[in-house]
mmCIF file of C-alpha atoms in Angstrom:
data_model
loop_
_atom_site.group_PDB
_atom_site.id
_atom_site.type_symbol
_atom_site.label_atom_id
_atom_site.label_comp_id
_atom_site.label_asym_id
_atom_site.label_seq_id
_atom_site.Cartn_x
_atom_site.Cartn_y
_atom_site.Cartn_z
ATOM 1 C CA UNK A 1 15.269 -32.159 -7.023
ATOM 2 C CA UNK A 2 15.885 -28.890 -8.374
ATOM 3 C CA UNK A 3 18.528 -26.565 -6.947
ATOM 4 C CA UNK A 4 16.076 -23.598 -6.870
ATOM 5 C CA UNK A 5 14.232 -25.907 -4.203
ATOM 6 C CA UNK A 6 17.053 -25.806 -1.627
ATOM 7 C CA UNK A 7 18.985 -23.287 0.112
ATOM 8 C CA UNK A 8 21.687 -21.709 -1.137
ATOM 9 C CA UNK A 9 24.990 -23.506 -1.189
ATOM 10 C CA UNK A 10 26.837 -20.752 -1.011
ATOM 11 C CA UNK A 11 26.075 -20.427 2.600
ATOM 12 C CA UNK A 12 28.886 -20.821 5.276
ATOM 13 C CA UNK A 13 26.513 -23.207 7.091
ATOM 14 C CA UNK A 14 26.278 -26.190 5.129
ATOM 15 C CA UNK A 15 27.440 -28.267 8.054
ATOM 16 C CA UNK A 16 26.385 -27.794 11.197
ATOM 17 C CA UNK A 17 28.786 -28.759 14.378
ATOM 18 C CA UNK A 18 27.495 -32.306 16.013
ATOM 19 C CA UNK A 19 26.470 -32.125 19.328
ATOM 20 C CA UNK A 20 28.532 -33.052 22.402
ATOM 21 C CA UNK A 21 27.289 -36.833 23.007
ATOM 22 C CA UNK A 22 28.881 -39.294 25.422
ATOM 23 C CA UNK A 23 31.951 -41.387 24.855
ATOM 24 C CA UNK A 24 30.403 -44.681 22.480
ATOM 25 C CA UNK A 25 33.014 -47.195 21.356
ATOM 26 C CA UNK A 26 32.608 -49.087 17.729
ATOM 27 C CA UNK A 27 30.259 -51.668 16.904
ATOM 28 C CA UNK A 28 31.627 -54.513 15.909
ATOM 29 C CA UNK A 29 30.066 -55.854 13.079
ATOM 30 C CA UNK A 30 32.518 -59.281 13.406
ATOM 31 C CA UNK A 31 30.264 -61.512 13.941
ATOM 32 C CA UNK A 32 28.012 -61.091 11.372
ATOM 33 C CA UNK A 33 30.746 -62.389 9.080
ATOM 34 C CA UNK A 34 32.242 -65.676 8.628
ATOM 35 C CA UNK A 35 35.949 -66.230 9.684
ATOM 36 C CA UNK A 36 37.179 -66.605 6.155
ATOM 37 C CA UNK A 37 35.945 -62.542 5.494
ATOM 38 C CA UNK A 38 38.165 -61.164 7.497
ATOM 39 C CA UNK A 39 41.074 -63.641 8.272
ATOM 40 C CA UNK A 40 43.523 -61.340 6.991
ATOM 41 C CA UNK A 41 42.630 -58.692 9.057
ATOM 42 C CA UNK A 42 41.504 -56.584 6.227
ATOM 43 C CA UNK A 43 37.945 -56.626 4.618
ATOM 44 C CA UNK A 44 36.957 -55.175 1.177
ATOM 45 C CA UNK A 45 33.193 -53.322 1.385
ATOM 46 C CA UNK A 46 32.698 -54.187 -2.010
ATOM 47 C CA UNK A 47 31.946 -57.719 -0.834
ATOM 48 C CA UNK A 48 29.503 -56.146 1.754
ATOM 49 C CA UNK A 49 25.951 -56.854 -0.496
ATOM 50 C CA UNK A 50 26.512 -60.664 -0.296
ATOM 51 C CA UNK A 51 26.690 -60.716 3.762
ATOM 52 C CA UNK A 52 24.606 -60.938 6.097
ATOM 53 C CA UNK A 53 25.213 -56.872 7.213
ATOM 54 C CA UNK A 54 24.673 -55.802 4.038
ATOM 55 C CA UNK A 55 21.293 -57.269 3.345
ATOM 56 C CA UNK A 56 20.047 -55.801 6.258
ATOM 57 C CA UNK A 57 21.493 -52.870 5.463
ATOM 58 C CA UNK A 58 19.698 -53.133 2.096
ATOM 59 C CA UNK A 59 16.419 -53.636 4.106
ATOM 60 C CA UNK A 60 16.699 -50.359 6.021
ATOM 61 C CA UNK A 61 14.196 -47.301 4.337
ATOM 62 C CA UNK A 62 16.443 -45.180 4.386
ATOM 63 C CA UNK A 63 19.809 -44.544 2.442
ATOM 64 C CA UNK A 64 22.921 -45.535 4.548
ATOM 65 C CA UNK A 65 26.693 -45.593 3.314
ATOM 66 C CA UNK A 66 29.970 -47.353 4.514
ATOM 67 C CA UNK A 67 32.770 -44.809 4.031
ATOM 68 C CA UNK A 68 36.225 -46.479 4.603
ATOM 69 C CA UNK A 69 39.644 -45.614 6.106
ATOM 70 C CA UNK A 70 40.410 -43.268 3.014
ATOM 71 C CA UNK A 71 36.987 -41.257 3.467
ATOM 72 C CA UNK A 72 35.295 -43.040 0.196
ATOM 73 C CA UNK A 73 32.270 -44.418 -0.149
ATOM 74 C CA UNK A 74 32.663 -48.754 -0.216
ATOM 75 C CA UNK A 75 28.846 -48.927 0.021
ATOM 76 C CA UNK A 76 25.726 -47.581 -0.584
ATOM 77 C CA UNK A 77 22.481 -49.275 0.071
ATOM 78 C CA UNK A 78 19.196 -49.722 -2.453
ATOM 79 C CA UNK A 79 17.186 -46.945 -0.193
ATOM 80 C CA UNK A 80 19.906 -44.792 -1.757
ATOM 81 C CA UNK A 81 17.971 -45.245 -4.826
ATOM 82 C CA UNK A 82 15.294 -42.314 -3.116
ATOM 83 C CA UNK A 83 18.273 -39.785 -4.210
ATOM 84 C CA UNK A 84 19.609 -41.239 -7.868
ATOM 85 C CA UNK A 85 19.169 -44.300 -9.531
ATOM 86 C CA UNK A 86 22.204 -44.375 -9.993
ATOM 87 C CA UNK A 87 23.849 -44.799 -6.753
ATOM 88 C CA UNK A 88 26.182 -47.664 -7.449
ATOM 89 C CA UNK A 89 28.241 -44.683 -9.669
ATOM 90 C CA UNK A 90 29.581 -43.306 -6.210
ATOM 91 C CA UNK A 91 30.866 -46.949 -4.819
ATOM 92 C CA UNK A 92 35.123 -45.503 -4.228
ATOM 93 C CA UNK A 93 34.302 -41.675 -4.619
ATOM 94 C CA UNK A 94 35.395 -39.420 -1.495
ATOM 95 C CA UNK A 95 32.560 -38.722 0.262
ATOM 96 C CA UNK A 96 33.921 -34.618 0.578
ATOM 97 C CA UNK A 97 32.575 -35.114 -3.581
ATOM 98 C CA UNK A 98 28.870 -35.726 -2.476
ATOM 99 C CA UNK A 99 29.166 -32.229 -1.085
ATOM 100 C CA UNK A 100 28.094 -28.987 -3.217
ATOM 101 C CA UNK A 101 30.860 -26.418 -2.690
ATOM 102 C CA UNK A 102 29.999 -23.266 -2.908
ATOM 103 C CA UNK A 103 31.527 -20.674 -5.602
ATOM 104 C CA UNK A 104 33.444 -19.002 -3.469
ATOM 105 C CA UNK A 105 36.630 -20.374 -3.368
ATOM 106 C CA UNK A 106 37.599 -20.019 0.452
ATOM 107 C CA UNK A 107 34.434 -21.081 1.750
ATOM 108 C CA UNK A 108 34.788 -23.915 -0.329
ATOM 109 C CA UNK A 109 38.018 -24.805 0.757
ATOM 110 C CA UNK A 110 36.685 -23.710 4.304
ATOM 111 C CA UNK A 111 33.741 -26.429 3.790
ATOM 112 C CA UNK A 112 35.636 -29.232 2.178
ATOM 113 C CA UNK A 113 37.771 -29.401 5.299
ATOM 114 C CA UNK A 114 35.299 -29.194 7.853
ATOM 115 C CA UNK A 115 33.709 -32.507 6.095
ATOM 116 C CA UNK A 116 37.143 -34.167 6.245
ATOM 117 C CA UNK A 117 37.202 -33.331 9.964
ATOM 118 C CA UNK A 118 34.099 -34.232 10.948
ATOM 119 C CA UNK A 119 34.711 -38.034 9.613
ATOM 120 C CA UNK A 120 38.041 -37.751 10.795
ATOM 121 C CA UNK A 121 35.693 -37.141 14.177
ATOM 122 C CA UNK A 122 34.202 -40.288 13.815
ATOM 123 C CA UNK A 123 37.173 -42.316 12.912
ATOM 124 C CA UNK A 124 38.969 -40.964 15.989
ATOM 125 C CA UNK A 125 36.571 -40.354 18.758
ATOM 126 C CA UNK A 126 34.421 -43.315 18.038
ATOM 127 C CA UNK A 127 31.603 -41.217 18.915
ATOM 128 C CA UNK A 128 28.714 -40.430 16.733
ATOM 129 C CA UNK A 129 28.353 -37.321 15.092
ATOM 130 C CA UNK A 130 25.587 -35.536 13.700
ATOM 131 C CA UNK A 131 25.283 -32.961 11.160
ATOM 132 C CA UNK A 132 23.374 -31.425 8.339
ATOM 133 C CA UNK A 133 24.936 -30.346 4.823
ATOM 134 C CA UNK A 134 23.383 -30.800 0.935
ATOM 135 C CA UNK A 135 24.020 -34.040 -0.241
ATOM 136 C CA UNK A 136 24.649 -34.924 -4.582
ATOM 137 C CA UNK A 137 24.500 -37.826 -6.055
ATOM 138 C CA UNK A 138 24.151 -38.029 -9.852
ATOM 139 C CA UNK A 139 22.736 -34.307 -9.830
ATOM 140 C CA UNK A 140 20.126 -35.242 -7.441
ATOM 141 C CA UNK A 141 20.555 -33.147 -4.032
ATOM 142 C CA UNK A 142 18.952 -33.151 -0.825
ATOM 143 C CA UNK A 143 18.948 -31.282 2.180
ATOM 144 C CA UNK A 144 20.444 -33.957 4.223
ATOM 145 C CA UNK A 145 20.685 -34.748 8.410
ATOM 146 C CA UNK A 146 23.818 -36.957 8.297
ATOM 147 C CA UNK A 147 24.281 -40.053 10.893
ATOM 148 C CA UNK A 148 28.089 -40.827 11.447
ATOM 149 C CA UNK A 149 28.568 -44.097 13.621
ATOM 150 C CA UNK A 150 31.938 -46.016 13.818
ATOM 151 C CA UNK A 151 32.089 -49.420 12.713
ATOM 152 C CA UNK A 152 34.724 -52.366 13.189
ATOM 153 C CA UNK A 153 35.027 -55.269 11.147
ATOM 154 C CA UNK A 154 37.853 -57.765 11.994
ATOM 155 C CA UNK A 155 41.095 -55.358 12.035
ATOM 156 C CA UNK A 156 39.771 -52.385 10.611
ATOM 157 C CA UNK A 157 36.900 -49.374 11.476
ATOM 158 C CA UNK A 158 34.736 -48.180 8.841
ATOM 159 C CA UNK A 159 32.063 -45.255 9.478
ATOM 160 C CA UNK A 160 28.464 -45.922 8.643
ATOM 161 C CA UNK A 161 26.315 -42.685 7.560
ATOM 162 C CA UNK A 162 23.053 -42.929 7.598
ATOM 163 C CA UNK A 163 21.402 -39.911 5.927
ATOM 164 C CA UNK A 164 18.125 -38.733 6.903
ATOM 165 C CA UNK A 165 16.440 -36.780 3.845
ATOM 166 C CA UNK A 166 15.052 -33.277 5.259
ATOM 167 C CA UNK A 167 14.497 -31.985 2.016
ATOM 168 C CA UNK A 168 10.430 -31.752 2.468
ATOM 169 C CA UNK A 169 11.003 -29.803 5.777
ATOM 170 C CA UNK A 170 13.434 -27.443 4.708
ATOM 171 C CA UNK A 171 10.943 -26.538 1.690
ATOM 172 C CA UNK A 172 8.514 -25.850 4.363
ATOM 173 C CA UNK A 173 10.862 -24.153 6.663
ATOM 174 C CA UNK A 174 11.835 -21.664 3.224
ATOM 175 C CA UNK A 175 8.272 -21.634 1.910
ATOM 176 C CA UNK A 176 7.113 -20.571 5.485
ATOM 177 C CA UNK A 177 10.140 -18.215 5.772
ATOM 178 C CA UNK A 178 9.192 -16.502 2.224
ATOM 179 C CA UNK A 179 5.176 -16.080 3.273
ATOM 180 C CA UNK A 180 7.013 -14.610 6.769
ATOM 181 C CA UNK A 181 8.848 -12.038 4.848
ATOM 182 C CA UNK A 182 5.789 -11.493 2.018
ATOM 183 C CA UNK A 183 3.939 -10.512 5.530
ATOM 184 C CA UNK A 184 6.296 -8.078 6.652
ATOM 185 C CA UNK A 185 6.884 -6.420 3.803
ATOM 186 C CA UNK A 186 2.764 -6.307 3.647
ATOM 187 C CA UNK A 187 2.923 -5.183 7.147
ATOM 188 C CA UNK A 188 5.239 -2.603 6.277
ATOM 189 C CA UNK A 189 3.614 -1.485 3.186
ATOM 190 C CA UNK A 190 0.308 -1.131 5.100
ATOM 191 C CA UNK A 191 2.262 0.914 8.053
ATOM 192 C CA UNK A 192 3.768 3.119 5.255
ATOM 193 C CA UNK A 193 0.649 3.336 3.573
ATOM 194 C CA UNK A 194 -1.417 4.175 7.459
ATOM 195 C CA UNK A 195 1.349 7.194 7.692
ATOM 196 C CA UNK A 196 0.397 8.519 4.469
ATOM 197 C CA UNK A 197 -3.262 8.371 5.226
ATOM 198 C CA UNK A 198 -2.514 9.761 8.492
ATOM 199 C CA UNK A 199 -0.495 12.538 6.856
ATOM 200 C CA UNK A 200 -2.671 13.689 4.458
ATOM 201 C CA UNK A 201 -5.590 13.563 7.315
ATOM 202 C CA UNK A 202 -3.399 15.668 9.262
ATOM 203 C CA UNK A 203 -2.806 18.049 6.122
ATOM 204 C CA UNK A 204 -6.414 18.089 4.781
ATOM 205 C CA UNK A 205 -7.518 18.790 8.731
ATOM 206 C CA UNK A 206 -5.063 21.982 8.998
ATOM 207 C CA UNK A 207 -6.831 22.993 5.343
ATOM 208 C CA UNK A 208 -10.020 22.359 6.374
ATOM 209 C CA UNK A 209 -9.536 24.506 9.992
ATOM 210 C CA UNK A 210 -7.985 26.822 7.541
ATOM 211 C CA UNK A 211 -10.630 27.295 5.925
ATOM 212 C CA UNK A 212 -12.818 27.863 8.461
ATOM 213 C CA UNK A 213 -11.571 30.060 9.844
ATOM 214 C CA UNK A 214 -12.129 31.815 6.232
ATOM 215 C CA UNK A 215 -14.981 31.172 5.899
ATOM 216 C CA UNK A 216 -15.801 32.569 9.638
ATOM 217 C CA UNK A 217 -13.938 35.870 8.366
ATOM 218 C CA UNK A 218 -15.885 36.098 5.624
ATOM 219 C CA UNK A 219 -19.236 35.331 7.179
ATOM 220 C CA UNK A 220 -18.759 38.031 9.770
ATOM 221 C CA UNK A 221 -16.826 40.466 7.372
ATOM 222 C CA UNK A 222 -20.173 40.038 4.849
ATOM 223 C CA UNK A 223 -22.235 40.225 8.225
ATOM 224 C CA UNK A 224 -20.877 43.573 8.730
ATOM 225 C CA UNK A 225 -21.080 44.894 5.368
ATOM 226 C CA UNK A 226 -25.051 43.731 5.300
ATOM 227 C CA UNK A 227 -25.639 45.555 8.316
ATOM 228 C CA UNK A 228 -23.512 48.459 6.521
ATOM 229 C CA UNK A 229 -25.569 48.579 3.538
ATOM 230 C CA UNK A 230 -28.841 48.084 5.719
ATOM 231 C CA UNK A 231 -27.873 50.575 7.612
ATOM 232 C CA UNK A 232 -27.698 52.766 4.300
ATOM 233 C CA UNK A 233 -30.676 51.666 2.525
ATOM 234 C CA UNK A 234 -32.694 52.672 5.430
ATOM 235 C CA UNK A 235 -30.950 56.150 5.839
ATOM 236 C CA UNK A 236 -30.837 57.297 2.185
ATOM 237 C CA UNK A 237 -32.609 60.358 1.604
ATOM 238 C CA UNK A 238 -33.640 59.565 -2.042
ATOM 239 C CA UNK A 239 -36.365 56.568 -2.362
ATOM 240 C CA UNK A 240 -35.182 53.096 -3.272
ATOM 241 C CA UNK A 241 -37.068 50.255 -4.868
ATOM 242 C CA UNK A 242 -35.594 46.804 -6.268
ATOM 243 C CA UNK A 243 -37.273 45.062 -9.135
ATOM 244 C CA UNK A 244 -36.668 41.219 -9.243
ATOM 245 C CA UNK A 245 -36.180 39.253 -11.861
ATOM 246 C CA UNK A 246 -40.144 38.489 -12.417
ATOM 247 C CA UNK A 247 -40.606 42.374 -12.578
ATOM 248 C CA UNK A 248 -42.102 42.438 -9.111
ATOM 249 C CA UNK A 249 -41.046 44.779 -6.840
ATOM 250 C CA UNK A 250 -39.169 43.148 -3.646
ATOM 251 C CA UNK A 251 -37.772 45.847 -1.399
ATOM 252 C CA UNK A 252 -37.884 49.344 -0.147
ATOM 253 C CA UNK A 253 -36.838 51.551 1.738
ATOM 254 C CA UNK A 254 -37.990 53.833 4.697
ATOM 255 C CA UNK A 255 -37.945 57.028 2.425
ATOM 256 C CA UNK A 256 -40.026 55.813 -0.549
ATOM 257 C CA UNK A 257 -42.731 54.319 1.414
ATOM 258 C CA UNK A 258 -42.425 58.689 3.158
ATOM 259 C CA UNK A 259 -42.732 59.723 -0.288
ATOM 260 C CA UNK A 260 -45.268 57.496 -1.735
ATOM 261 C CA UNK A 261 -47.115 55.390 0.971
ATOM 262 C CA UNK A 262 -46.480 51.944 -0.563
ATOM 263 C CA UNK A 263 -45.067 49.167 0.989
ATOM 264 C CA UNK A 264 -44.012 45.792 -1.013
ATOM 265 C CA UNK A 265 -47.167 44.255 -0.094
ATOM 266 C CA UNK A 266 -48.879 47.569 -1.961
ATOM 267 C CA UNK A 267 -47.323 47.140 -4.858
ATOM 268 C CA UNK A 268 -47.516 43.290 -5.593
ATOM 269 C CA UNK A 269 -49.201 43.045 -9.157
ATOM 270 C CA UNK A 270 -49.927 46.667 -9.245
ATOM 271 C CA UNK A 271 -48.557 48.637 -12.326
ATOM 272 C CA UNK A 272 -50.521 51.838 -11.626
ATOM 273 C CA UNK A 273 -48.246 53.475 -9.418
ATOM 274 C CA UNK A 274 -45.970 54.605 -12.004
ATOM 275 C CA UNK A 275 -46.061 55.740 -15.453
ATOM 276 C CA UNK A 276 -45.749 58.462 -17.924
ATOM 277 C CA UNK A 277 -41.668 57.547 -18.434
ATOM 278 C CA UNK A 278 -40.439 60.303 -20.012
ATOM 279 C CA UNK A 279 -38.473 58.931 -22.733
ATOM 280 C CA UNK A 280 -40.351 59.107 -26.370
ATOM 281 C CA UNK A 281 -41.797 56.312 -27.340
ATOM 282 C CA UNK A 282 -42.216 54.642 -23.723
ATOM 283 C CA UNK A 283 -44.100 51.325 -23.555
ATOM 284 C CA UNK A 284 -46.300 50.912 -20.863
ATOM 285 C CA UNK A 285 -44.274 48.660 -17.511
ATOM 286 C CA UNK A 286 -44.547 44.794 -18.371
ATOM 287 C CA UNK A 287 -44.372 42.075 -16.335
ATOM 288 C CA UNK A 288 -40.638 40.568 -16.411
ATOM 289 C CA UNK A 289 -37.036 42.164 -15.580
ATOM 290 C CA UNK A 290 -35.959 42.045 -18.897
ATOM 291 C CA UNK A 291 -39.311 44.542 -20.630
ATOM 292 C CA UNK A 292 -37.941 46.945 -17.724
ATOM 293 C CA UNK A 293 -34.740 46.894 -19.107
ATOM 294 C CA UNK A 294 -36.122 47.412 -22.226
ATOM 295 C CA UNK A 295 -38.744 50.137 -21.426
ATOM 296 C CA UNK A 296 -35.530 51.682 -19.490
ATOM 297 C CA UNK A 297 -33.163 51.305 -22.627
ATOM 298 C CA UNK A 298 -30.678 49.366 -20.625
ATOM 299 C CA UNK A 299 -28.431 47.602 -22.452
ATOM 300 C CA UNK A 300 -24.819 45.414 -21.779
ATOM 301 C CA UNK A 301 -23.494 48.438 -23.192
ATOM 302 C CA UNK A 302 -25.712 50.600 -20.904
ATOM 303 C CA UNK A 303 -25.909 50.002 -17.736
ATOM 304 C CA UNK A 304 -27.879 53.153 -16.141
ATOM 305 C CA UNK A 305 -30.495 55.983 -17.320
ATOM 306 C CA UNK A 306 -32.066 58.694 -15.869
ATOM 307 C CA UNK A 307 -35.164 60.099 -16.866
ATOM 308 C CA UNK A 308 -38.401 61.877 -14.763
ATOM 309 C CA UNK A 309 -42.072 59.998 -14.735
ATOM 310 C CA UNK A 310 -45.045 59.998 -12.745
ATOM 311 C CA UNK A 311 -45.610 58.295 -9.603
ATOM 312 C CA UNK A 312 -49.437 58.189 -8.230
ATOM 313 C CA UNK A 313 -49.117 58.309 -4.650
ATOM 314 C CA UNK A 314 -51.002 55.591 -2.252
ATOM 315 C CA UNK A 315 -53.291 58.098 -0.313
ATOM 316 C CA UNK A 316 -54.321 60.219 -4.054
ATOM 317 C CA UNK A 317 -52.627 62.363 -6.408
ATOM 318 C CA UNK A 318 -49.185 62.352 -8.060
ATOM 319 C CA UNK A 319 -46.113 63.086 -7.917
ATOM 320 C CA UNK A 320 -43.593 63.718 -10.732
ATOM 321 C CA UNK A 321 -39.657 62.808 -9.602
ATOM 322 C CA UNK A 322 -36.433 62.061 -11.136
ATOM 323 C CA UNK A 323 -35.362 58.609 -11.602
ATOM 324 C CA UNK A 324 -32.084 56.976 -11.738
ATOM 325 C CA UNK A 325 -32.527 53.171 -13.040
ATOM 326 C CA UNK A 326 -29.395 51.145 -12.429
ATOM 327 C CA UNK A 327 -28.824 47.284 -13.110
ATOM 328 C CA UNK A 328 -28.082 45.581 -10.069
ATOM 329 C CA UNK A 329 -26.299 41.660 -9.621
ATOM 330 C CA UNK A 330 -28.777 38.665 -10.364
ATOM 331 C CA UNK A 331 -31.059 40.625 -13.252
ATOM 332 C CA UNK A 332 -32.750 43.040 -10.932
ATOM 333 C CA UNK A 333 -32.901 46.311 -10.978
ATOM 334 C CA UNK A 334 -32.250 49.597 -8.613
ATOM 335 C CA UNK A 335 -34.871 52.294 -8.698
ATOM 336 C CA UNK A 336 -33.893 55.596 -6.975
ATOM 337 C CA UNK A 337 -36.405 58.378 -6.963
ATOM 338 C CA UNK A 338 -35.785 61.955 -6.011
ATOM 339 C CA UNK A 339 -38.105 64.712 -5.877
ATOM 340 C CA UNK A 340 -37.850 67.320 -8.423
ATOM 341 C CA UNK A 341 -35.925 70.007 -7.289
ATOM 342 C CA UNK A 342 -33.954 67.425 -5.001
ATOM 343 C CA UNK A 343 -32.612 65.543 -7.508
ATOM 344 C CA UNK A 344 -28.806 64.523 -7.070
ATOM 345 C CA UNK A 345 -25.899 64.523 -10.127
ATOM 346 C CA UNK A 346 -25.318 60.744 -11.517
ATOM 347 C CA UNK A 347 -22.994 59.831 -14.105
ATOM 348 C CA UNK A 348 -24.866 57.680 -17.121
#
């Protein structure tokens, strides 16, 4: 038995107070002796083993000791064996010995006298008395429930402990208390843990609301600002045309279809409409974004040019106009057209 596997000793419970029990006298063990044992009134319990009481006593499973009048041990059965081997070492030891003490040096002191008085309980009272303390013999120890019964034998009363080994329990009491407190502290961790969860739900909730209610801003600010700018595109007195990407033409507005007849649909792979681009050297109008830029001259550098062309009108004829070619956000391009004459001042 390892110490690890019990208790601490150094708690100020090793004993426990016996119960209140009712008022028992000895037992007198007299007769199972023969008159020439205890003539003299006096018997010596290291002639125990060959009698009658101690054999049976040596028959019992469980360890039982005879402490005498001076609180030492005069016997100690063969079920003491369970504890140490070598049990016959602690035949005349006090019994107060068999007990740990703990480091402290008051509580031992504390302890060791609350052993002597609870034999001294027995010898006295004649009652039994139970209690519990950590038992050592030979560096074996148990966790011990500890039977006190008075004994007489011919003139003189002997106590006979009978110790009841609750070593096994207690482990199972301590392993059960250590699981009990490894669930807590899991209990605990996993509360602690639910708070932070719950926190940062609370926090990312406020963030996302916050959010929201950005994004809402921005939805109607942009809202606004589209109805702004449609509300500009359609009341600018200059024509407007946006070339996407694929060199199509995707929008206009109200005054360029006035000045020219053609809706999108009229101009969807038609290349007709405009031409003679006054800049030398002018390629006719490809297909993609990026030839426009190129037939424009419009580089990262260069943003905008102005020049004047031709523009054949839907319903016949032609009509020759200032344009102002600007490069607008995802690789399209702004168009604005102004009659000659009518043309407005733009900084290249």
């Amino acid at each position: 038995m390892k110490e690890t596997d019990l208790p601490s000793f150094d708690s100020p419970e090793e004993i426990q107070a016996p119960p209140t029990t009712p008022p028992t006298l000895s037992i007198d063990l007299i007769t199972l002796f023969t008159s020439d044992v205890y003539s003299s009134g006096t018997f010596d319990l290291s002639a125990i083993s060959s009698s009658s009481i101690g054999r049976l006593l040596d028959a019992l499973p469980i360890p039982v000791l005879l402490i005498d009048q001076w609180f030492q041990v005069g016997f100690a059965n063969r079920s003491c064996a369970k504890i140490s081997t070598d049990y016959r070492k602690i035949r005349g030891v006090p019994f107060a010995n068999l007990v740990p003490l703990p480091n402290d040096v008051d509580r031992a002191q504390t302890l060791t006298q609350k052993i002597q008085a609870l034999i001294e309980r027995a010898f006295e009272t004649r009652r039994p008395q139970i209690s519990e303390a950590i038992l050592e013999i030979e560096n074996n120890r148990i966790w011990a429930r500890l039977h006190l019964r008075s004994v007489r034998i011919g003139l003189e009363r002997h106590v006979l402990l009978i110790i009841e080994d609750l070593t096994h329990e207690k482990k199972q009491i301590i392993l059960t208390q250590r699981n009990d407190e490894k669930y807590r502290k899991a209990n605990c961790e996993l509360g602690r843990r639910l708070d932070e969860l719950t926190e940062e739900v609370r926090r990312l909730s406020e963030h996302l609301e916050l959010e929201t209610t950005k994004h809402m801003q921005t939805t109607e600010s942009l809202s606004k600002q589209s109805g702004m700018f449609d509300e500009l595109w359609n009341r600018m007195p200059a024509g407007l045309a946006v070339i996407g990407n694929n060199g199509s033409v995707k929008r206009v507005n109200p005054k360029f279809r006035e000045m020219f007849g053609y809706d999108v649909s009229d101009l969807e792979g038609n290349r007709e409409w405009i031409s003679g681009w006054s800049v030398p050297g002018a390629e006719p109008f490809p297909d993609s974004v990026s030839d426009w830029a190129d037939v424009f001259e419009l580089t990262d550098e260069r943003d905008s040019i102005q020049g004047s062309l031709q523009v054949v009108s839907k319903y016949g004829g032609s009509n020759t106009v200032n344009l102002t070619v600007l490069k607008a956000p995802d690789q399209e391009l702004l168009m604005i057209f102004d009659a000659i004459g009518e043309s407005r001042d733009q900084n290249v």
